[in-house]
Every structure is written in C-alpha cells, then in structure tokens.
Amino acid sequence: MAQLSETYACVPATERGRGILIAGDARSDSIAYCNGRSVIIRRLDAPLEATIYGEHAYQVTVARFSPNGEWVASADVSGTVRIWGRHGDRALKNEFRVLSGRVDDLQWSPDGLRIVACGDGKGKSFVRAFMWDSGTNVGEFDGHSRRVLSCAFKPTRPFRIVTCGEDFLVNFYEGPPFKFKLSQREHSNFVNCARFSPDGSKFITVSSDKKGILYDGKTGEKIGELSTQDGHKGSIYAVSWSPDSKQVLTVSADKTAKVWDIIEDGCGKLRRTLASPGSGGVDDMLVSCLWQNDHLVTVSLGGTMTIFSASDPNKSPVSFSGHMKSITSLVCLLQSGQNVILSSSYDGIITRWIQGIGYAGKLVRKDSTQIKCFAAAEEEIITSGFDNKVWRVPVNGDQCGDSQPVDVGSQPMGLTVAAQTPELAIVSTDSGVVLLQGPKVVSQIKLGYAVTTSAISPDGNEVIVGGQDGKLHIYSVNGDTLTEEAVLEKHRGTITAICYSPDASLFTSADANREAVVWDRISREVKLKNMLYHTARINCLAWSPDSHLIATGSLDTSVIVYEVDKPASSRITIKGAHLGGVYGLAFIDQNSLVSAGEDACVRVWKLLPQ
Amino acid sequence: MAFLRSYSNASSGMGVADDCKHIFLELQRKKTHRYVVFKIDEKRKEVIVEKIGGATESYDDFMASLPENDCRYAIYDFDFVTEENCQKSKIFFIAWSPSVSRIRAKMLYAASKDQFRRELDGVHYELQATDPSEMDLEILRERAH
C-alpha cells in the first residue's frame, strides 16, 4: 500500500503582460490557483498539503471559493465553468458553458446563489451572470466591445456588478436582473482589475496606465484616486482589499507591492512599499496579490509566492516557489548529510526540495539554458539541453559554480553517471554514445543502430545501450573503447529507460510498449518478467537503496512498485499519481518514493509493507 | 422453424476428447480440481487435457502452468465471498492467447474455441487474456459477483 505523505505543489502559471488571479478562503486560510489543467488548493499554514483538482479538459484560468467555503467554481479557456464540492470526492455539482471564449474572471455573489463570469466572448456576450444551480441568466450585460478582464460583485445589498476591460471602460450594472447603469472612462489603458471593498461602500479599479481609481459602491460615481506621488511605475496588475476595508494592496510590473490607506473621502495614500526579495529581473514582476486575514500574498512572474505580514511590517517575508512547467526529471542527492531532491523542468529551472520542509530554493545557475537531460552525483550536476553541449556544474547548497560546457557532437538524448565513480558519464545521442571522464570527452563511438537510451554500471565497467528496435546491447568498457558482449532481445518496443540497481547485481529495462524486465547482470538472464501492468509507455525507473524494490512510472499517470523476489502480480499500484504522466522517480530511502510529472508537482509517497 | 445449427461457420474441425468433458464435470460437481488446462493436439486433431490442478493449488500455480509462448484453454474454479457475506464459487473459462505466440497457434485456438466451449456447459464467465496482466486475480474478482 502506498500513501501520499507530501505534495510539493506547482505554482500558478503566469504570462507576461497579464495579471493572474488567486482566490482565498479566509475561514480555512487556504488559497486556490491554477496551473495547466489543474486547480491547486493549498493551506497557507501547512504548505505541504495541497489538493489538486484535474477534471477540466482545457487550461484553467480562475478558481474561486464560494462564500460559505463549501464549493469551488473554476473556469477554463473554453468558456466552461465547473462548480464542484471542495471536500470529499470533489463531486461535480454543475457545469455550464458560459462564454464562447476564455473566462478571465469569476465572482460569487455574497449569498452564494449567483455567479458572474467575464472574459473573451468573441463578439457575443463578454459577461454573463447566472444562478449557480440552474444556470439561468440573471441580467443583460452589454456595454463592452473588447475582452473583459475583471468583474466584481458588491458584497452587500443592494447588489451591483462592476466590470472592466481592454476597451478602457469600467461598467456599472444594477440589479438583479442586472442592467447597465453607467460607464466610466477614467483610465487610459487596459483596466486590469476591479474589486469591491468588503463592506461594499467603495470599489477600486487598477489599470496598465499606472493609476488606481476609487468609486462609490452604490452609485458608481468616481470619488477619488490613489495618489500618484510614490505611485507605481509600471502597469498595476491586481488589487486586493484588507478585511476592514481601510487599506488596499496593489501589485505592479515595477516589481513592488504597495499598501495604501483609503480615507473616507475616497483618496488613497501610500502606506508602505513592499519590495520583493529577488534579483530584480523580469521574473520579479508581480502579477497577483491577495489580502487574507493577516497575510499579504504576492505572486511574481517567475512563480515565486511571497507572504508578508500585514500587521508587522518588519517581519521578513516567507517566500516559496515551485515549478511552473512540467517536470522532466528528478534526482535524489545526499548533500551535506541531508536528503535533497532536485527536480528539473525543460525551461531550465532546477528546484531543491527537502523532505519534511518543502521548498528549499532554486539552483541559481550561471547559465540558465533549457534542460533536457539531468543527472546528479555527489556535489555535482550534469545537464544537457537542446544544443550539443553537456555541462558539469559543481553544486554547493543552492549555488552553482562555474563550469565549461563540453561539446558532444550532436544533441544528447540521455545522460547517466556511474554511481560509484561519478567521474564517468555516458551520453547517448541518436547515432551513438559518448564517454565522458570528468569534463573531457574520452571517446565518441558511433554505433550502427538508432540509439534511444543508455546506462553505465555503478563501477563504470559496463555500459548498456538500448535501441529503437527494442534490443539491449551490452558493452564492456576498456579505457576508451566499448566491446560488445551481448545483445538481449525481449522487448517489443523502443527502449525508454535502463537502470542499474545500487548493488550492481541487477538491471531493469523498460520500453514504450508498457513492459519492464529485471535482468540479472552476471548471467544476463531474466529475473522478473511480466511487469506489464501499465497501460501506456513507461517513462522512468527507480531502484530502492537495498535493490529489492523497483518502481516504474508511466505516461498512464500511475506508478507501480514491484518486489524483485515476488511475482510481478503482487505489486503496489499508485493510480493517478500525476495528471498527464509521470516523468521522474527516485527513492529517498527504503520506504519513501518521490515522483514528479507533467502537472509540475512533486509528490512523496510512503510505502507501507503489506 | 427452428434452426438447429448456429450461424458461426468458423470451426476448424477439431474434435474434443472424451475425458475433457468428464474432467470438467468433476470440477463442476465434485469440486475435486482447482483448474484444468487444455491443449490442442494437432496430430490427433482434438482438444485434450494437458494438466489438472489439485483443489489446494493457488492462482499463481495456475498462471505458472500456462506457457508463455503458446495458446491454451483453461478452466479455473474461483472461490470468493460476496458483499452479503456468502461464500460463492464461479467457474471461469480463460482463452489464453499470448501476443508473443505464433500466428498459427492463435488462429487455430481462436477457430476451435466455440466448438470446444459448447461442450463445457456450466461455465459462468469467459475471459480472453493476451498477457498475464489481463488475467490478473483482480480482474476475476471484479467480474465475479
């Protein structure tokens, strides 16, 4: 039996030039955001517990908790809104096709009966408000001619809806049934966000023209603006009110977040500026914010979430991050006595995680090129990207040292390091393999067949190369040449992964035809066969430290753990480990398995003995 | 007017040996066997009994007695407890036709299956397996109720 013990969730997917939305539930102190096709709900006080909802068929854009905290409404780029239960098995309550294009913002009415959704209607309606259980329309929303970026529902009666969009307009509707009341054209650029204060007396709109304007909540008339002295120097992407309706938090592309005091007559004065800790590059542009209880949460373009304390301005902020794109490989390292997990995604981000703590920093590389293959040994990581170079970088904590790349002649398809002699590494390219010793190329060997993956034994004496035809070629290493010892034919598909056991007595190979086989290294006989329980290609393999358990991860989103001494049918299956497929697997210790996949999350599983 | 012959013309003319039927009846009525494996003997042109498993043998023993590269027919007596807590026993007919076996064997066994199946009256569930994961014990448990 396997039990999920920790989830290192992904961060919200961000896009340059646009703000994103994160929602919160003050009662349970949780936040909800979206990445890809999943909605992630996390608790601010227990960041290692994250629940993920992956039922949308398209990319999710916004998710919001209902006022009573029981339901979540989430919307995606196809214009569909799904309302589902937050607890239990997340049963779907309703699904409506609301707009004909992407939904950009969604708000519940304070009584939880109505929902307003806005977005890109492709010429037809840009905004729709409907009853949450029947989907019937509760108003006509005309007045916008371009995409509507944000909408807000007045939290107190009489109900009003305000919408704002790319046509620089802020529209005010009265109802229900909602009808157009008036339109304001105070802004000179896209109006990015509109929010009512929790007491319903005012609302604020912020825009890419760097201004924030305040209006009366009941009539929609302008009452004031945020002072331009010390104002933002870049587009303001999001705004959030404090629970007492006296302050607002704004975040901007100028990489700062500002807290403003709102005085009764409607003007805003700057209270303080929060600078996010960061290197100051484009990735630090802030794209989203949320004020919940005492926490000020800001999200940057690079995916870093920073939490400031509202009451204590001098407390240093807590920041954590994760992956935004799908994780392509995962390695477990022992670094200064601690078990560190490194995960890398194709955009070149390598993140460190520590079991029990969670996020432990990103590896700051001197050269952040994209990463396709990734391997690690003591104190060193070896990466290769989409060009012909292989980098061997020394790692100290989360800082990387300098290194020179090695040119291997053609694009590397796979990369492995000999575990006991980390000097030796083998790189497989599409026509052959390259042996590396330290930072130098020892030899480049052209093999006559299409190579897909390779592995080098822990002692560096033997190399196995897998081909596209499903054959495994075993070579022994003599200095800089490879001598073919044997060819094993059992697989019925392209070989996708080969892995030696830590004690070097066994090795496993897996293919694209869902089968994995464990072989005895000395006799080259099959040790465990019929490992056929996956339903799609096997992507990765991992051995447990005592060489008794072998785990396979596949495109079919499940991870299966087999025991070498028992028949393959007695296996532990983890279904649905990662939406989209499992791409990385590693054992931390005998009972803990780490997996990473397309949903950009890393999960730690505890294996309980049966 | 009733048609006496079924419309399936796909039969390969294989006979069925007498002891196949007897051993099946023993399994069904007296419950002396756990499983029976049948093989097509091409020389004598009939289906014969290849192996009989005792009542104490397990499902793993049964799976081990099926060859990896050749097709077989098999009968397995599956004992289980239902949700209402009654002990039940159902007979499964398994057409074992692994994808690694020769085409000729697969065609022969597929064509002779209907004729042979008609002899075994009293089978509750039929299953076709092309690799060991398709005749996993979990699948039997899900089918039987």
Coordinates of C-alpha atoms in Angstrom, one line a residue, chain A residues 223-557:
Chain A
I223 CA -14.8 59.6 -5.6
G224 CA -11.0 59.7 -5.7
E225 CA -7.8 58.0 -6.8
L226 CA -4.7 56.6 -5.4
S227 CA -2.1 59.3 -5.1
T228 CA 0.4 59.5 -7.9
Q229 CA 3.1 60.6 -5.5
D230 CA 5.2 57.4 -5.0
G231 CA 2.8 55.6 -7.2
H232 CA 3.6 52.6 -9.2
K233 CA 5.9 53.0 -12.1
G234 CA 4.6 50.1 -14.1
S235 CA 1.2 48.6 -15.0
I236 CA -0.8 47.6 -12.0
Y237 CA -2.0 44.1 -12.4
A238 CA -4.0 43.3 -9.3
V239 CA -5.6 44.8 -6.3
S240 CA -6.9 43.4 -3.0
W241 CA -8.7 45.0 -0.1
S242 CA -7.9 44.4 3.5
P243 CA -10.7 42.7 5.6
D244 CA -11.5 46.0 7.3
S245 CA -12.0 47.9 4.0
K246 CA -9.5 50.6 5.0
Q247 CA -6.5 49.5 3.0
V248 CA -5.7 48.1 -0.3
L249 CA -2.7 46.1 -1.7
T250 CA -1.7 46.6 -5.3
V251 CA 1.0 44.8 -7.3
S252 CA 2.7 46.0 -10.3
A253 CA 5.1 45.3 -13.1
D254 CA 7.6 47.6 -11.4
K255 CA 8.3 44.6 -9.1
T256 CA 6.9 46.2 -6.0
A257 CA 3.7 45.8 -4.0
K258 CA 2.2 48.8 -2.3
V259 CA -0.1 49.1 0.6
W260 CA -2.4 52.2 0.5
D261 CA -4.6 53.7 3.2
I262 CA -8.0 54.6 1.9
I263 CA -9.5 57.6 3.7
E264 CA -13.2 58.3 3.9
D265 CA -13.4 60.8 1.1
G266 CA -12.0 58.2 -1.3
C267 CA -8.4 59.2 -1.8
G268 CA -5.6 56.7 -1.3
K269 CA -2.3 57.5 0.3
L270 CA 0.7 55.3 0.2
R271 CA 1.3 53.5 3.5
R272 CA 4.3 51.3 2.6
T273 CA 6.1 49.7 -0.3
L274 CA 6.9 46.1 -0.2
A275 CA 9.9 45.1 -2.3
S276 CA 10.1 41.5 -3.1
P277 CA 13.4 39.9 -2.5
G278 CA 14.8 38.9 -5.8
S279 CA 17.4 39.6 -8.3
G280 CA 15.4 42.3 -10.0
G281 CA 14.9 40.7 -13.3
V282 CA 11.8 40.2 -15.4
D283 CA 10.8 37.3 -13.3
D284 CA 10.2 39.5 -10.3
M285 CA 7.4 41.5 -11.9
L286 CA 4.4 40.9 -9.6
V287 CA 1.3 39.7 -11.3
S288 CA -1.1 38.8 -8.5
C289 CA -2.0 39.6 -4.9
L290 CA -4.3 38.5 -2.2
W291 CA -5.0 40.0 1.3
Q292 CA -6.3 37.3 3.5
N293 CA -6.5 37.7 7.3
D294 CA -3.1 38.8 8.2
H295 CA -1.3 37.6 5.1
L296 CA -0.3 39.6 2.1
V297 CA 0.3 37.1 -0.6
T298 CA 2.1 38.2 -3.8
V299 CA 2.9 36.1 -6.8
S300 CA 5.7 37.0 -9.2
L301 CA 6.0 36.3 -12.9
G302 CA 8.7 33.7 -12.2
G303 CA 6.2 31.9 -9.9
T304 CA 7.6 32.9 -6.5
M305 CA 4.9 33.4 -3.9
T306 CA 5.8 35.7 -1.1
I307 CA 3.8 36.1 2.0
F308 CA 4.2 39.3 4.0
S309 CA 2.7 40.0 7.4
A310 CA 0.1 42.8 7.4
S311 CA 0.4 43.7 11.0
D312 CA 4.1 43.5 11.4
P313 CA 5.9 45.4 8.6
N314 CA 9.3 44.5 9.8
K315 CA 8.8 40.7 9.7
S316 CA 10.7 39.3 6.8
P317 CA 8.5 37.6 4.2
V318 CA 8.2 33.9 3.7
S319 CA 8.7 33.0 0.1
F320 CA 8.3 29.7 -1.7
S321 CA 8.2 28.6 -5.2
G322 CA 7.9 25.5 -7.3
H323 CA 7.7 24.5 -10.9
M324 CA 5.5 26.1 -13.4
K325 CA 6.1 23.8 -16.3
S326 CA 6.1 20.1 -16.4
I327 CA 8.9 18.4 -14.6
T328 CA 11.1 16.3 -16.8
S329 CA 13.4 14.6 -14.4
L330 CA 14.0 14.0 -10.7
V331 CA 17.1 13.1 -8.8
C332 CA 17.7 12.4 -5.1
L333 CA 21.0 13.5 -3.7
L334 CA 22.8 13.4 -0.4
Q335 CA 24.0 16.9 0.2
S336 CA 25.9 17.7 3.4
G337 CA 24.1 14.9 5.2
Q338 CA 20.6 15.8 4.1
N339 CA 18.4 14.1 1.6
V340 CA 17.8 16.7 -1.1
I341 CA 15.5 16.2 -4.1
L342 CA 16.3 18.1 -7.2
S343 CA 13.7 18.4 -9.9
S344 CA 14.3 20.0 -13.3
S345 CA 11.9 21.2 -15.9
Y346 CA 12.5 21.9 -19.6
D347 CA 12.6 25.6 -19.1
G348 CA 15.9 25.3 -17.2
I349 CA 14.7 25.6 -13.7
I350 CA 16.1 23.2 -11.1
T351 CA 14.4 23.3 -7.8
R352 CA 15.6 21.9 -4.5
W353 CA 13.2 20.2 -2.1
I354 CA 13.8 18.8 1.3
Q355 CA 11.6 16.1 2.7
G356 CA 9.6 17.5 5.6
I357 CA 10.2 21.1 4.8
G358 CA 9.3 21.5 1.2
Y359 CA 10.7 24.2 -1.0
A360 CA 14.4 24.8 -0.4
G361 CA 15.4 27.2 -3.1
K362 CA 16.1 27.1 -6.7
L363 CA 19.5 26.3 -8.1
V364 CA 20.9 29.5 -9.4
R365 CA 22.9 28.6 -12.4
K366 CA 25.2 30.9 -14.1
D367 CA 23.8 29.9 -17.5
S368 CA 20.2 29.1 -17.4
T369 CA 19.7 27.3 -20.6
Q370 CA 16.9 24.9 -21.2
I371 CA 17.4 21.4 -19.8
K372 CA 16.5 18.2 -21.5
C373 CA 18.6 15.6 -19.6
F374 CA 19.7 15.8 -16.0
A375 CA 21.8 13.7 -13.7
A376 CA 23.4 14.3 -10.4
A377 CA 26.2 12.8 -8.4
E378 CA 27.8 14.0 -5.1
E379 CA 28.2 17.7 -5.2
E380 CA 27.8 17.9 -9.0
I381 CA 25.1 18.1 -11.5
I382 CA 25.3 17.2 -15.2
T383 CA 22.8 18.8 -17.6
S384 CA 22.3 19.0 -21.2
G385 CA 19.8 21.0 -23.2
F386 CA 18.7 21.3 -26.8
D387 CA 22.1 22.1 -28.2
N388 CA 25.2 19.9 -28.4
K389 CA 26.7 20.8 -25.1
V390 CA 26.9 19.0 -21.8
W391 CA 27.5 20.9 -18.6
R392 CA 29.1 19.5 -15.5
V393 CA 28.4 22.0 -12.7
P394 CA 29.7 21.8 -9.1
V395 CA 26.9 22.5 -6.6
N396 CA 27.2 23.9 -3.1
G397 CA 23.9 24.3 -1.3
D398 CA 21.9 26.2 -3.9
Q399 CA 24.7 28.0 -5.6
C400 CA 26.3 26.6 -8.7
G401 CA 29.9 27.1 -9.5
D402 CA 31.5 27.9 -12.8
S403 CA 31.8 25.3 -15.4
Q404 CA 32.7 24.9 -19.0
P405 CA 30.5 23.0 -21.4
V406 CA 31.6 20.0 -23.3
D407 CA 30.6 19.7 -26.9
V408 CA 29.5 16.1 -27.7
G409 CA 28.9 16.4 -31.4
S410 CA 25.1 16.0 -31.5
Q411 CA 22.1 16.6 -29.3
P412 CA 22.2 14.3 -26.3
M413 CA 19.1 12.1 -25.8
G414 CA 20.1 10.6 -22.4
L415 CA 22.7 11.0 -19.8
T416 CA 23.8 8.8 -16.9
V417 CA 26.5 8.8 -14.4
A418 CA 28.3 5.8 -12.8
A419 CA 27.2 6.0 -9.2
Q420 CA 30.4 4.9 -7.6
T421 CA 32.8 6.7 -9.9
P422 CA 31.0 9.9 -10.7
E423 CA 33.8 10.9 -13.0
L424 CA 32.5 8.6 -15.7
A425 CA 29.4 9.6 -17.5
I426 CA 27.8 8.3 -20.7
V427 CA 25.8 10.4 -23.0
S428 CA 23.6 8.8 -25.7
T429 CA 23.0 10.7 -28.9
D430 CA 20.8 9.4 -31.8
S431 CA 23.6 7.6 -33.6
G432 CA 26.0 6.6 -30.9
V433 CA 27.3 7.2 -27.4
V434 CA 29.9 9.5 -25.9
L435 CA 32.0 8.6 -22.9
L436 CA 32.9 11.4 -20.6
Q437 CA 35.6 11.4 -17.9
G438 CA 35.4 14.5 -15.8
P439 CA 34.9 17.4 -18.1
K440 CA 36.5 15.8 -21.1
V441 CA 35.3 13.6 -23.9
V442 CA 37.1 10.3 -23.7
S443 CA 35.6 8.9 -26.9
Q444 CA 32.8 9.2 -29.3
I445 CA 31.5 5.9 -30.5
K446 CA 29.3 5.5 -33.5
L447 CA 27.0 2.5 -33.2
G448 CA 25.3 1.3 -36.3
Y449 CA 21.7 1.5 -35.0
A450 CA 19.3 4.1 -33.7
V451 CA 20.1 4.6 -30.0
T452 CA 17.5 5.8 -27.6
T453 CA 18.9 5.5 -24.1
S454 CA 21.9 4.1 -22.3
A455 CA 23.2 3.4 -18.8
I456 CA 26.6 2.9 -17.2
S457 CA 27.1 0.5 -14.3
P458 CA 27.9 1.9 -10.9
D459 CA 31.5 0.7 -11.1
G460 CA 31.9 2.1 -14.6
N461 CA 32.9 -1.2 -16.3
E462 CA 29.8 -1.9 -18.3
V463 CA 27.5 0.0 -20.5
I464 CA 24.1 -1.0 -21.8
V465 CA 22.7 0.8 -24.8
G466 CA 19.0 0.4 -25.8
G467 CA 17.9 0.8 -29.3
Q468 CA 14.8 1.9 -31.1
D469 CA 14.2 -1.7 -32.2
G470 CA 13.9 -2.9 -28.6
K471 CA 17.3 -4.6 -28.4
L472 CA 19.6 -4.2 -25.5
H473 CA 23.3 -4.1 -26.3
I474 CA 25.7 -4.8 -23.5
Y475 CA 29.3 -3.5 -23.8
S476 CA 32.3 -3.7 -21.6
V477 CA 34.4 -0.6 -21.1
N478 CA 38.1 -0.8 -21.9
G479 CA 39.6 2.6 -21.4
D480 CA 38.1 4.5 -24.3
T481 CA 36.6 1.7 -26.4
L482 CA 33.5 -0.4 -26.0
T483 CA 33.5 -4.1 -26.8
E484 CA 30.1 -5.6 -27.4
E485 CA 29.5 -8.5 -25.1
A486 CA 25.8 -9.5 -25.7
V487 CA 22.6 -8.5 -27.3
L488 CA 19.4 -9.1 -25.4
E489 CA 16.1 -9.3 -27.2
K490 CA 13.0 -9.4 -25.2
H491 CA 11.3 -6.1 -25.5
R492 CA 8.7 -5.4 -28.1
G493 CA 9.0 -1.7 -28.3
T494 CA 11.6 1.1 -28.2
I495 CA 13.6 1.0 -25.1
T496 CA 12.8 4.1 -23.0
A497 CA 14.8 3.6 -19.8
I498 CA 17.6 1.4 -18.3
C499 CA 18.6 1.5 -14.7
Y500 CA 21.2 -0.5 -12.7
S501 CA 20.4 -1.5 -9.1
P502 CA 22.5 0.2 -6.5
D503 CA 24.3 -3.0 -5.6
A504 CA 25.1 -3.5 -9.3
S505 CA 23.8 -7.1 -9.4
L506 CA 20.6 -6.4 -11.4
F507 CA 19.4 -4.0 -14.0
T508 CA 16.0 -3.1 -15.3
S509 CA 15.0 -2.0 -18.8
A510 CA 11.6 -0.6 -19.8
D511 CA 10.1 0.0 -23.2
A512 CA 7.4 2.1 -24.9
N513 CA 5.2 -1.0 -25.1
R514 CA 4.4 -0.8 -21.3
E515 CA 6.7 -3.6 -20.3
A516 CA 9.6 -3.6 -17.9
V517 CA 12.0 -6.5 -17.3
V518 CA 14.5 -7.1 -14.5
W519 CA 17.7 -8.9 -15.6
D520 CA 20.5 -10.5 -13.6
R521 CA 23.7 -8.7 -14.6
I522 CA 26.1 -11.5 -14.4
S523 CA 24.2 -14.2 -16.1
R524 CA 22.1 -11.8 -18.3
E525 CA 19.0 -13.9 -17.6
V526 CA 15.6 -12.6 -16.9
K527 CA 15.0 -12.3 -13.2
L528 CA 11.5 -10.8 -13.1
K529 CA 9.2 -10.6 -16.1
N530 CA 5.5 -10.0 -16.8
M531 CA 5.8 -6.4 -15.4
L532 CA 3.1 -5.4 -17.9
Y533 CA 0.6 -3.7 -15.7
H534 CA 0.9 -0.2 -17.1
T535 CA -1.4 0.9 -19.9
A536 CA 0.9 3.3 -21.6
R537 CA 4.7 3.8 -22.2
I538 CA 7.0 3.6 -19.3
N539 CA 8.9 6.8 -18.8
C540 CA 11.2 6.3 -15.8
L541 CA 12.5 3.7 -13.4
A542 CA 14.0 3.8 -9.9
W543 CA 15.6 1.2 -7.6
S544 CA 15.3 1.2 -3.9
P545 CA 18.5 1.5 -1.9
D546 CA 18.5 -2.2 -0.9
S547 CA 18.0 -3.3 -4.5
H548 CA 14.8 -5.2 -3.7
L549 CA 12.1 -2.8 -5.0
I550 CA 11.8 -1.4 -8.4
A551 CA 9.4 1.4 -9.3
T552 CA 8.2 2.2 -12.8
G553 CA 6.4 5.4 -13.8
S554 CA 4.4 5.8 -16.9
L555 CA 2.5 8.1 -19.2
D556 CA -0.7 6.5 -17.9
T557 CA -0.2 8.6 -14.7

